[in-house]
Short mmCIF file of N, CA, C and O in Angstrom, two decimals:
data_model
loop_
_atom_site.label_atom_id
_atom_site.label_comp_id
_atom_site.label_asym_id
_atom_site.label_seq_id
_atom_site.Cartn_x
_atom_site.Cartn_y
_atom_site.Cartn_z
N MET H 1 18.82 2.68 -18.25
CA MET H 1 19.36 2.12 -16.83
C MET H 1 19.04 0.63 -16.79
O MET H 1 18.06 0.22 -17.44
N ALA H 2 19.95 -0.17 -16.32
CA ALA H 2 19.69 -1.58 -16.36
C ALA H 2 18.70 -2.16 -15.65
O ALA H 2 18.32 -1.53 -14.53
N TRP H 3 18.08 -3.22 -15.97
CA TRP H 3 16.96 -3.80 -15.34
C TRP H 3 17.41 -4.34 -13.95
O TRP H 3 16.65 -4.24 -13.02
N ASP H 4 18.47 -4.92 -13.92
CA ASP H 4 19.12 -5.42 -12.74
C ASP H 4 19.31 -4.25 -11.66
O ASP H 4 18.93 -4.53 -10.49
N LEU H 5 19.62 -3.25 -11.86
CA LEU H 5 19.81 -2.06 -11.09
C LEU H 5 18.51 -1.63 -10.57
O LEU H 5 18.17 -1.37 -9.43
N MET H 6 17.36 -1.51 -11.51
CA MET H 6 15.97 -1.15 -11.00
C MET H 6 15.53 -2.28 -10.11
O MET H 6 14.73 -1.87 -9.11
N PHE H 7 15.70 -3.56 -10.39
CA PHE H 7 15.24 -4.54 -9.63
C PHE H 7 15.97 -4.36 -8.08
O PHE H 7 15.13 -4.44 -7.04
N TRP H 8 17.37 -4.13 -7.86
CA TRP H 8 17.88 -3.95 -6.64
C TRP H 8 17.33 -2.79 -6.05
O TRP H 8 17.34 -2.66 -4.73
N ILE H 9 17.14 -1.49 -6.77
CA ILE H 9 16.64 -0.52 -6.12
C ILE H 9 15.17 -0.67 -5.46
O ILE H 9 15.00 -0.06 -4.45
N LEU H 10 14.42 -1.44 -6.29
CA LEU H 10 12.96 -1.80 -5.68
C LEU H 10 13.21 -2.68 -4.46
O LEU H 10 12.62 -2.50 -3.44
N CYS H 11 14.13 -3.73 -4.48
CA CYS H 11 14.32 -4.39 -3.18
C CYS H 11 14.95 -3.70 -2.15
O CYS H 11 14.55 -3.89 -0.93
N PHE H 12 15.67 -2.63 -2.36
CA PHE H 12 16.31 -1.86 -1.25
C PHE H 12 15.10 -1.08 -0.58
O PHE H 12 15.10 -0.97 0.48
N PHE H 13 14.19 -0.56 -1.50
CA PHE H 13 13.24 0.28 -0.76
C PHE H 13 12.06 -0.64 -0.07
O PHE H 13 11.61 -0.31 0.91
N ILE H 14 11.88 -1.73 -0.43
CA ILE H 14 11.13 -2.69 0.13
C ILE H 14 11.81 -3.18 1.41
O ILE H 14 11.05 -3.31 2.49
N LYS H 15 13.00 -3.49 1.41
CA LYS H 15 13.70 -3.81 2.72
C LYS H 15 13.78 -2.63 3.66
O LYS H 15 13.62 -3.01 4.76
N ILE H 16 13.84 -1.39 3.28
CA ILE H 16 13.87 -0.24 4.19
C ILE H 16 12.34 -0.23 4.83
O ILE H 16 12.21 -0.05 6.00
N ALA H 17 11.37 -0.61 4.10
CA ALA H 17 10.03 -0.46 4.63
C ALA H 17 9.86 -1.81 5.65
O ALA H 17 9.23 -1.47 6.64
N LEU H 18 10.37 -2.72 5.32
CA LEU H 18 10.41 -3.96 6.42
C LEU H 18 11.12 -3.75 7.63
O LEU H 18 10.73 -4.03 8.55
N VAL H 19 12.28 -3.25 7.43
CA VAL H 19 13.11 -2.83 8.70
C VAL H 19 12.46 -1.76 9.54
O VAL H 19 12.29 -1.99 10.68
N SER H 20 11.83 -0.79 8.90
CA SER H 20 11.22 0.15 9.55
C SER H 20 9.88 -0.29 10.33
O SER H 20 9.59 0.04 11.36
N SER H 21 9.20 -1.23 9.66
CA SER H 21 7.96 -1.79 10.26
C SER H 21 8.32 -2.56 11.38
O SER H 21 7.57 -2.53 12.35
N SER H 22 9.40 -3.41 11.36
CA SER H 22 9.78 -4.33 12.48
C SER H 22 10.12 -3.37 13.61
O SER H 22 10.05 -3.62 14.75
N PHE H 23 10.97 -2.21 13.26
CA PHE H 23 11.41 -1.38 14.34
C PHE H 23 10.22 -0.60 15.01
O PHE H 23 10.37 -0.43 16.27
N TYR H 24 9.24 -0.30 14.16
CA TYR H 24 8.13 0.33 14.71
C TYR H 24 7.42 -0.49 15.62
O TYR H 24 6.87 0.00 16.66
N GLN H 25 7.20 -1.67 15.47
CA GLN H 25 6.55 -2.72 16.22
C GLN H 25 7.34 -2.93 17.50
O GLN H 25 6.82 -2.88 18.79
N LEU H 26 8.62 -3.00 17.42
CA LEU H 26 9.50 -3.08 18.53
C LEU H 26 9.43 -1.79 19.51
O LEU H 26 9.34 -1.91 20.72
N LEU H 27 9.44 -0.72 18.88
CA LEU H 27 9.29 0.41 19.62
C LEU H 27 7.94 0.58 20.31
O LEU H 27 7.89 1.05 21.44
N SER H 28 6.82 0.31 19.57
CA SER H 28 5.60 0.06 20.21
C SER H 28 5.41 -0.82 21.40
O SER H 28 4.86 -0.60 22.63
N LEU H 29 6.14 -2.04 21.39
CA LEU H 29 6.21 -3.01 22.41
C LEU H 29 7.01 -2.36 23.70
O LEU H 29 6.84 -2.50 24.79
N SER H 30 8.10 -1.66 23.38
CA SER H 30 8.85 -0.98 24.35
C SER H 30 8.09 0.20 25.05
O SER H 30 8.26 0.26 26.30
N ASP H 31 7.44 0.81 24.30
CA ASP H 31 6.45 1.82 24.92
C ASP H 31 5.41 1.20 25.75
O ASP H 31 5.10 1.82 26.90
N LEU H 32 5.02 0.17 25.42
CA LEU H 32 3.87 -0.56 26.26
C LEU H 32 4.68 -1.00 27.55
O LEU H 32 4.09 -0.97 28.73
N GLU H 33 5.93 -1.54 27.50
CA GLU H 33 6.49 -1.97 28.53
C GLU H 33 6.81 -0.76 29.54
O GLU H 33 6.73 -1.19 30.94
N SER H 34 7.01 0.27 29.25
CA SER H 34 7.43 1.39 30.00
C SER H 34 6.16 2.22 30.31
O SER H 34 6.39 3.37 30.69
N ASP H 35 4.92 1.79 30.05
CA ASP H 35 3.80 2.33 30.37
C ASP H 35 3.62 3.86 29.68
O ASP H 35 2.78 4.66 30.15
N HIS H 36 4.17 3.74 28.60
CA HIS H 36 3.78 5.09 27.58
C HIS H 36 2.61 4.86 26.81
O HIS H 36 1.86 5.89 26.32
N LEU H 37 2.15 3.57 26.53
CA LEU H 37 0.98 3.21 25.70
C LEU H 37 0.17 2.25 26.61
O LEU H 37 0.79 1.53 27.37
N ASN H 38 -1.29 2.25 26.42
CA ASN H 38 -1.87 1.30 26.99
C ASN H 38 -1.94 0.10 25.98
O ASN H 38 -1.61 0.18 24.87
N PRO H 39 -2.46 -1.01 26.48
CA PRO H 39 -2.46 -2.33 25.64
C PRO H 39 -3.15 -2.27 24.45
O PRO H 39 -2.92 -2.72 23.41
N PHE H 40 -4.44 -1.47 24.46
CA PHE H 40 -5.12 -1.39 23.21
C PHE H 40 -4.51 -0.60 22.29
O PHE H 40 -4.42 -0.95 21.12
N GLU H 41 -3.82 0.49 22.52
CA GLU H 41 -3.10 1.25 21.64
C GLU H 41 -1.99 0.57 21.10
O GLU H 41 -1.78 0.66 19.85
N ALA H 42 -1.16 0.01 21.68
CA ALA H 42 -0.17 -0.84 21.22
C ALA H 42 -0.42 -1.94 20.42
O ALA H 42 0.18 -2.11 19.24
N SER H 43 -1.44 -2.86 20.71
CA SER H 43 -1.95 -3.93 19.92
C SER H 43 -2.52 -3.32 18.63
O SER H 43 -2.41 -3.90 17.42
N THR H 44 -3.21 -2.23 18.69
CA THR H 44 -3.82 -1.61 17.53
C THR H 44 -2.57 -1.03 16.45
O THR H 44 -2.86 -1.21 15.28
N ARG H 45 -1.61 -0.43 17.17
CA ARG H 45 -0.67 -0.05 16.32
C ARG H 45 0.23 -1.16 15.68
O ARG H 45 0.46 -1.01 14.49
N ILE H 46 0.49 -2.15 16.44
CA ILE H 46 1.20 -3.31 15.72
C ILE H 46 0.32 -3.98 14.77
O ILE H 46 0.80 -4.41 13.63
N ASN H 47 -0.93 -4.12 15.11
CA ASN H 47 -1.82 -4.93 14.34
C ASN H 47 -1.85 -4.39 12.86
O ASN H 47 -2.32 -5.04 11.84
N SER H 48 -1.92 -2.99 13.00
CA SER H 48 -2.21 -2.17 11.73
C SER H 48 -1.17 -2.45 10.56
O SER H 48 -1.25 -2.37 9.59
N VAL H 49 0.21 -2.96 11.15
CA VAL H 49 1.27 -3.01 10.16
C VAL H 49 1.75 -4.54 10.04
O VAL H 49 2.62 -4.73 9.18
N VAL H 50 1.13 -5.36 10.64
CA VAL H 50 1.42 -6.78 10.47
C VAL H 50 1.08 -7.33 9.02
O VAL H 50 1.95 -7.98 8.39
N ILE H 51 -0.20 -7.18 8.69
CA ILE H 51 -0.60 -7.79 7.35
C ILE H 51 0.27 -7.08 6.25
O ILE H 51 0.71 -7.85 5.32
N PRO H 52 0.32 -5.85 6.23
CA PRO H 52 1.28 -5.17 5.04
C PRO H 52 2.75 -5.75 5.08
O PRO H 52 3.16 -5.95 4.12
N GLU H 53 3.20 -5.93 6.31
CA GLU H 53 4.61 -6.49 6.52
C GLU H 53 4.60 -7.76 5.90
O GLU H 53 5.57 -8.24 5.14
N PHE H 54 3.59 -8.56 6.10
CA PHE H 54 3.64 -10.10 5.74
C PHE H 54 3.49 -10.09 4.16
O PHE H 54 4.16 -10.84 3.57
N LEU H 55 2.57 -9.25 3.66
CA LEU H 55 2.53 -9.04 2.18
C LEU H 55 3.78 -8.63 1.40
O LEU H 55 4.10 -9.18 0.37
N LEU H 56 4.46 -7.70 2.07
CA LEU H 56 5.73 -7.19 1.38
C LEU H 56 6.81 -8.34 1.51
O LEU H 56 7.36 -8.26 0.51
N GLN H 57 6.94 -8.98 2.62
CA GLN H 57 7.85 -10.02 2.77
C GLN H 57 7.56 -11.14 1.66
O GLN H 57 8.39 -11.53 1.02
N GLY H 58 6.30 -11.40 1.60
CA GLY H 58 5.93 -12.45 0.50
C GLY H 58 6.11 -12.06 -0.92
O GLY H 58 6.57 -12.87 -1.63
N PHE H 59 5.76 -10.84 -1.05
CA PHE H 59 6.15 -10.24 -2.46
C PHE H 59 7.60 -10.26 -2.66
O PHE H 59 8.13 -10.64 -3.84
N LEU H 60 8.42 -9.90 -1.81
CA LEU H 60 9.67 -9.94 -2.04
C LEU H 60 10.38 -11.20 -2.26
O LEU H 60 11.25 -11.49 -3.13
N CYS H 61 9.81 -12.22 -1.38
CA CYS H 61 10.37 -13.59 -1.59
C CYS H 61 9.94 -14.11 -2.96
O CYS H 61 10.72 -14.82 -3.68
N ALA H 62 8.72 -13.83 -3.60
CA ALA H 62 8.30 -14.33 -4.61
C ALA H 62 8.97 -13.51 -5.80
O ALA H 62 9.39 -14.10 -6.83
N LEU H 63 9.29 -12.35 -5.73
CA LEU H 63 10.32 -11.68 -6.55
C LEU H 63 11.66 -12.06 -6.83
O LEU H 63 12.04 -12.41 -7.88
N PHE H 64 12.12 -12.57 -5.59
CA PHE H 64 13.51 -13.29 -5.74
C PHE H 64 13.32 -14.59 -6.51
O PHE H 64 14.21 -15.05 -7.26
N LEU H 65 12.31 -15.32 -6.24
CA LEU H 65 12.16 -16.49 -7.00
C LEU H 65 11.79 -16.39 -8.35
O LEU H 65 12.43 -17.12 -9.24
N LEU H 66 11.05 -15.39 -8.81
CA LEU H 66 10.68 -15.17 -10.22
C LEU H 66 11.86 -14.58 -10.95
O LEU H 66 11.84 -14.78 -12.11
N THR H 67 12.75 -14.01 -10.25
CA THR H 67 14.03 -13.32 -11.06
C THR H 67 15.12 -14.31 -10.84
O THR H 67 16.34 -13.87 -11.29
N TRP H 68 14.99 -15.41 -10.34
CA TRP H 68 16.06 -16.41 -10.31
C TRP H 68 17.30 -15.99 -9.49
O TRP H 68 18.37 -16.35 -9.62
N HIS H 69 17.00 -15.26 -8.26
CA HIS H 69 17.92 -14.94 -7.41
C HIS H 69 17.72 -15.91 -6.13
O HIS H 69 17.20 -15.62 -5.20
N TRP H 70 18.44 -16.95 -6.48
CA TRP H 70 18.13 -18.35 -5.57
C TRP H 70 18.69 -18.16 -4.31
O TRP H 70 17.95 -18.57 -3.35
N PHE H 71 19.94 -17.51 -4.08
CA PHE H 71 20.58 -17.26 -2.70
C PHE H 71 19.69 -16.37 -1.99
O PHE H 71 19.41 -16.74 -0.82
N MET H 72 19.16 -15.25 -2.47
CA MET H 72 18.41 -14.41 -1.66
C MET H 72 16.87 -14.96 -1.30
O MET H 72 16.44 -14.83 -0.40
N PHE H 73 16.41 -15.79 -2.28
CA PHE H 73 15.15 -16.55 -2.18
C PHE H 73 15.29 -17.48 -0.96
O PHE H 73 14.50 -17.54 -0.16
N LEU H 74 16.48 -18.30 -0.89
CA LEU H 74 16.55 -19.20 0.17
C LEU H 74 16.93 -18.64 1.46
O LEU H 74 16.47 -19.13 2.50
N LEU H 75 17.34 -17.39 1.49
CA LEU H 75 17.46 -16.47 2.64
C LEU H 75 16.04 -15.99 3.22
O LEU H 75 15.91 -15.85 4.46
N ALA H 76 15.14 -15.64 2.25
CA ALA H 76 14.04 -15.01 2.56
C ALA H 76 12.81 -15.99 2.78
O ALA H 76 11.96 -15.67 3.60
N VAL H 77 12.88 -17.17 2.41
CA VAL H 77 11.69 -18.02 2.30
C VAL H 77 11.47 -18.55 3.85
O VAL H 77 10.35 -18.83 4.12
N PRO H 78 12.48 -18.79 4.76
CA PRO H 78 11.92 -19.34 5.92
C PRO H 78 11.20 -18.37 6.82
O PRO H 78 10.26 -18.70 7.29
N LEU H 79 11.60 -16.93 6.68
CA LEU H 79 10.73 -15.92 7.40
C LEU H 79 9.36 -15.85 6.63
O LEU H 79 8.27 -15.72 7.41
N THR H 80 9.29 -16.02 5.43
CA THR H 80 7.83 -15.91 4.74
C THR H 80 7.09 -17.14 5.07
O THR H 80 5.85 -17.05 5.26
N VAL H 81 7.65 -18.31 5.03
CA VAL H 81 6.92 -19.56 5.68
C VAL H 81 6.62 -19.29 7.01
O VAL H 81 5.25 -19.58 7.34
N PHE H 82 7.29 -18.80 7.88
CA PHE H 82 7.02 -18.59 9.26
C PHE H 82 5.81 -17.58 9.28
O PHE H 82 4.78 -17.83 10.11
N HIS H 83 5.77 -16.45 8.51
CA HIS H 83 4.58 -15.55 8.56
C HIS H 83 3.41 -16.36 7.99
O HIS H 83 2.38 -15.92 8.58
N LEU H 84 3.53 -17.08 7.07
CA LEU H 84 2.41 -17.77 6.42
C LEU H 84 1.73 -18.85 7.49
O LEU H 84 0.49 -18.92 7.64
N MET H 85 2.54 -19.43 8.25
CA MET H 85 2.11 -20.35 9.40
C MET H 85 1.53 -19.48 10.34
O MET H 85 0.40 -19.93 10.83
N LEU H 86 2.02 -18.48 10.65
CA LEU H 86 1.23 -17.57 11.71
C LEU H 86 0.01 -17.15 11.20
O LEU H 86 -1.02 -17.08 12.04
N TYR H 87 -0.12 -16.67 9.87
CA TYR H 87 -1.34 -16.31 9.53
C TYR H 87 -2.45 -17.35 9.41
O TYR H 87 -3.52 -17.17 9.61
N LEU H 88 -1.92 -18.46 8.96
CA LEU H 88 -2.94 -19.71 8.76
C LEU H 88 -3.43 -20.15 10.05
O LEU H 88 -4.58 -20.65 10.26
N ASN H 89 -2.44 -19.97 11.26
CA ASN H 89 -2.94 -20.36 12.58
C ASN H 89 -3.81 -19.29 13.24
O ASN H 89 -4.01 -19.46 14.47
N ARG H 90 -3.90 -18.14 12.59
CA ARG H 90 -4.62 -16.99 13.16
C ARG H 90 -3.87 -16.49 14.37
O ARG H 90 -4.55 -16.07 15.38
N LYS H 91 -2.46 -16.57 14.40
CA LYS H 91 -1.77 -16.09 15.48
C LYS H 91 -0.81 -14.95 15.06
O LYS H 91 0.25 -14.76 15.87
N HIS H 92 -1.11 -14.17 14.09
CA HIS H 92 -0.50 -13.09 13.51
C HIS H 92 -0.73 -11.81 14.24
O HIS H 92 0.09 -10.92 14.15
N LEU H 93 -1.91 -11.65 14.90
CA LEU H 93 -2.35 -10.33 15.57
C LEU H 93 -2.14 -10.54 17.00
O LEU H 93 -2.20 -11.54 17.54
N LEU H 94 -1.83 -9.47 17.67
CA LEU H 94 -1.52 -9.28 19.03
C LEU H 94 -3.08 -9.28 19.74
O LEU H 94 -3.85 -8.32 19.34
N ASP H 95 -3.17 -10.09 20.78
CA ASP H 95 -4.37 -9.96 21.53
C ASP H 95 -4.14 -8.87 22.68
O ASP H 95 -3.19 -8.97 23.38
N VAL H 96 -5.25 -8.02 22.93
CA VAL H 96 -5.12 -6.96 23.87
C VAL H 96 -5.02 -7.64 25.45
O VAL H 96 -4.34 -7.07 26.18
N THR H 97 -5.79 -8.68 25.37
CA THR H 97 -5.93 -9.22 26.85
C THR H 97 -4.70 -10.02 27.25
O THR H 97 -4.36 -10.23 28.43
N GLU H 98 -3.92 -10.52 26.18
CA GLU H 98 -2.91 -11.46 26.40
C GLU H 98 -1.34 -10.55 26.23
O GLU H 98 -0.38 -11.38 26.30
N ILE H 99 -1.56 -9.45 25.92
CA ILE H 99 -0.26 -8.76 25.52
C ILE H 99 0.91 -8.65 26.52
O ILE H 99 2.07 -8.82 26.34
N PHE H 100 0.44 -8.51 27.71
CA PHE H 100 1.40 -8.53 28.91
C PHE H 100 2.06 -9.76 29.16
O PHE H 100 3.14 -9.96 29.55
N ARG H 101 1.36 -10.98 29.04
CA ARG H 101 1.83 -12.19 29.32
C ARG H 101 2.86 -12.44 28.10
O ARG H 101 3.81 -13.27 28.48
N ASP H 102 2.52 -12.16 26.91
CA ASP H 102 3.43 -12.60 25.85
C ASP H 102 4.56 -11.52 25.44
O ASP H 102 5.06 -11.56 24.31
N LEU H 103 4.67 -10.41 26.32
CA LEU H 103 5.38 -9.31 25.95
C LEU H 103 6.92 -9.58 25.57
O LEU H 103 7.50 -9.20 24.60
N ASN H 104 7.50 -10.48 26.46
CA ASN H 104 8.81 -10.81 26.36
C ASN H 104 9.27 -11.61 25.13
O ASN H 104 10.09 -11.50 24.37
N ASN H 105 8.20 -12.70 24.84
CA ASN H 105 8.37 -13.42 23.75
C ASN H 105 8.08 -12.58 22.36
O ASN H 105 8.69 -12.87 21.48
N GLU H 106 7.17 -11.83 22.37
CA GLU H 106 7.07 -10.86 21.38
C GLU H 106 8.24 -9.99 20.94
O GLU H 106 8.33 -9.86 19.77
N LYS H 107 8.66 -9.46 22.13
CA LYS H 107 9.96 -8.64 21.76
C LYS H 107 11.23 -9.44 21.27
O LYS H 107 11.77 -9.04 20.38
N LYS H 108 11.21 -10.75 21.64
CA LYS H 108 12.32 -11.49 21.36
C LYS H 108 11.94 -11.93 19.99
O LYS H 108 13.05 -11.90 18.88
N TYR H 109 10.90 -12.12 19.47
CA TYR H 109 10.43 -12.47 18.08
C TYR H 109 10.75 -11.43 17.12
O TYR H 109 11.34 -11.59 16.18
N ARG H 110 10.51 -10.13 17.63
CA ARG H 110 10.58 -8.89 16.72
C ARG H 110 12.26 -8.63 16.61
O ARG H 110 12.55 -8.06 15.70
N PHE H 111 12.83 -8.91 17.70
CA PHE H 111 14.36 -8.68 17.65
C PHE H 111 14.97 -9.46 16.55
O PHE H 111 15.91 -9.03 15.88
N VAL H 112 14.62 -10.82 16.72
CA VAL H 112 15.10 -11.82 15.78
C VAL H 112 14.67 -11.39 14.24
O VAL H 112 15.63 -11.55 13.50
N LYS H 113 13.43 -10.99 14.13
CA LYS H 113 12.86 -10.75 12.92
C LYS H 113 13.67 -9.41 12.27
O LYS H 113 13.98 -9.40 11.10
N LEU H 114 13.86 -8.44 13.27
CA LEU H 114 14.67 -7.29 12.90
C LEU H 114 16.16 -7.66 12.41
O LEU H 114 16.59 -7.05 11.40
N GLY H 115 16.80 -8.58 13.11
CA GLY H 115 18.01 -8.96 12.75
C GLY H 115 18.02 -9.67 11.36
O GLY H 115 18.87 -9.39 10.59
N ILE H 116 16.97 -10.41 11.13
CA ILE H 116 17.01 -11.12 9.77
C ILE H 116 16.81 -10.03 8.68
O ILE H 116 17.45 -10.14 7.58
N TYR H 117 15.91 -9.03 9.00
CA TYR H 117 15.75 -7.89 8.03
C TYR H 117 17.03 -7.26 7.86
O TYR H 117 17.33 -6.73 6.61
N LEU H 118 17.76 -6.90 8.82
CA LEU H 118 19.00 -6.17 8.70
C LEU H 118 20.00 -6.89 7.86
O LEU H 118 20.85 -6.35 7.15
N LEU H 119 20.08 -8.27 8.12
CA LEU H 119 21.04 -9.01 7.36
C LEU H 119 20.74 -9.01 5.71
O LEU H 119 21.63 -8.79 5.01
N LEU H 120 19.37 -9.10 5.46
CA LEU H 120 19.08 -9.09 4.17
C LEU H 120 19.07 -7.75 3.68
O LEU H 120 19.51 -7.62 2.38
N PHE H 121 18.87 -6.81 4.32
CA PHE H 121 19.10 -5.40 3.99
C PHE H 121 20.52 -5.14 3.61
O PHE H 121 20.70 -4.55 2.46
N THR H 122 21.39 -5.71 4.42
CA THR H 122 22.91 -5.60 4.05
C THR H 122 23.26 -6.21 2.74
O THR H 122 23.91 -5.77 1.88
N LEU H 123 22.60 -7.46 2.50
CA LEU H 123 22.87 -8.17 1.26
C LEU H 123 22.33 -7.36 0.16
O LEU H 123 22.92 -7.35 -1.05
N VAL H 124 21.32 -6.82 0.07
CA VAL H 124 20.50 -6.15 -0.88
C VAL H 124 21.28 -4.75 -1.17
O VAL H 124 21.57 -4.50 -2.35
N LEU H 125 21.72 -4.17 -0.08
CA LEU H 125 22.56 -2.88 -0.36
C LEU H 125 23.93 -3.31 -1.08
O LEU H 125 24.33 -2.57 -1.96
N PHE H 126 24.40 -4.27 -0.54
CA PHE H 126 25.66 -4.81 -1.32
C PHE H 126 25.42 -5.06 -2.87
O PHE H 126 26.16 -4.75 -3.49
N ARG H 127 24.30 -5.90 -3.17
CA ARG H 127 23.97 -6.17 -4.53
C ARG H 127 23.74 -4.99 -5.27
O ARG H 127 24.01 -4.70 -6.52
N LEU H 128 22.99 -3.93 -4.63
CA LEU H 128 22.52 -2.82 -5.25
C LEU H 128 23.82 -2.04 -5.69
O LEU H 128 23.90 -1.38 -6.73
N ILE H 129 24.85 -1.90 -4.78
CA ILE H 129 26.04 -1.28 -5.06
C ILE H 129 26.80 -1.79 -6.20
O ILE H 129 27.27 -1.27 -7.29
N ILE H 130 26.98 -3.24 -6.11
CA ILE H 130 27.55 -4.00 -7.40
C ILE H 130 26.88 -3.76 -8.65
O ILE H 130 27.54 -3.71 -9.65
N SER H 131 25.49 -3.89 -8.60
CA SER H 131 24.73 -3.51 -9.67
C SER H 131 24.89 -2.28 -10.29
O SER H 131 25.08 -1.90 -11.56
N ALA H 132 24.96 -1.17 -9.50
CA ALA H 132 25.09 0.11 -9.97
C ALA H 132 26.51 0.36 -10.46
O ALA H 132 26.80 1.15 -11.54
N PHE H 133 27.54 -0.26 -9.92
CA PHE H 133 29.00 -0.26 -10.48
C PHE H 133 28.99 -0.82 -11.76
O PHE H 133 29.60 -0.38 -12.75
N ASN H 134 28.45 -2.07 -11.91
CA ASN H 134 28.37 -2.65 -13.26
C ASN H 134 27.57 -1.91 -14.29
O ASN H 134 28.08 -1.81 -15.50
N SER H 135 26.59 -1.29 -13.84
CA SER H 135 25.79 -0.44 -14.90
C SER H 135 26.54 0.67 -15.27
O SER H 135 26.56 0.98 -16.44
N LEU H 136 27.09 1.38 -14.48
CA LEU H 136 27.96 2.58 -14.82
C LEU H 136 29.34 2.03 -15.61
O LEU H 136 29.69 2.79 -16.62
N HIS H 137 29.87 0.89 -15.33
CA HIS H 137 31.07 0.44 -15.98
C HIS H 137 30.57 0.02 -17.32
O HIS H 137 31.32 0.45 -18.31
N ASP H 138 29.37 -0.55 -17.48
CA ASP H 138 29.06 -0.94 -18.92
C ASP H 138 28.67 0.24 -19.73
O ASP H 138 28.85 0.30 -20.96
N GLU H 139 27.95 1.40 -19.00
CA GLU H 139 27.77 2.57 -19.84
C GLU H 139 29.08 3.23 -20.28
O GLU H 139 29.00 3.76 -21.36
N VAL H 140 30.17 3.34 -19.39
CA VAL H 140 31.30 3.89 -19.78
C VAL H 140 31.92 3.13 -21.06
O VAL H 140 32.65 3.88 -22.15
N ASP H 141 32.02 1.79 -20.84
CA ASP H 141 32.52 0.94 -22.01
C ASP H 141 31.80 1.28 -23.38
O ASP H 141 32.40 1.20 -24.29
N GLU H 142 30.42 1.56 -23.38
CA GLU H 142 29.74 1.77 -24.55
C GLU H 142 30.15 3.20 -25.00
O GLU H 142 29.99 3.30 -26.29
N HIS H 143 30.38 4.19 -24.25
CA HIS H 143 30.75 5.53 -24.85
C HIS H 143 32.28 5.37 -25.35
O HIS H 143 32.53 6.24 -26.18
N VAL H 144 33.05 4.63 -24.84
CA VAL H 144 34.53 4.60 -25.14
C VAL H 144 34.54 4.04 -26.68
O VAL H 144 35.34 4.50 -27.38
N PHE H 145 33.99 3.06 -26.95
CA PHE H 145 33.98 2.12 -28.14
C PHE H 145 32.95 2.78 -29.22
O PHE H 145 32.19 2.96 -29.61
#
């Protein structure tokens, strides 16, 4: 199996994890808004996935940089830098007492983040398909000659 194909498969699964994490956070905020969760449960659920999400996004961005995929790196770096700024300013976790005041802003932020993740997921899926096609095409060419 080609290294390029394995790289895009890894990126595909990381992007699935990031999209699902963002969707889970958005779902928890929607449940809080409709009174299915109390503020403590919602903030605990969201805060438990924030750090792993930040680490996965940072790992993926570094992976794009180290493998010389400049276009994907340039698309991933703004969100990674924003995550880093949130973490350094200690604003990455939701506060239980302030969650209702910031609910609309948090939902908008997570919708934008979900949109960015879906855009990058689409690009990764496209690159995965191209890489799989090229890998299969190269394998067929080796058997013909």
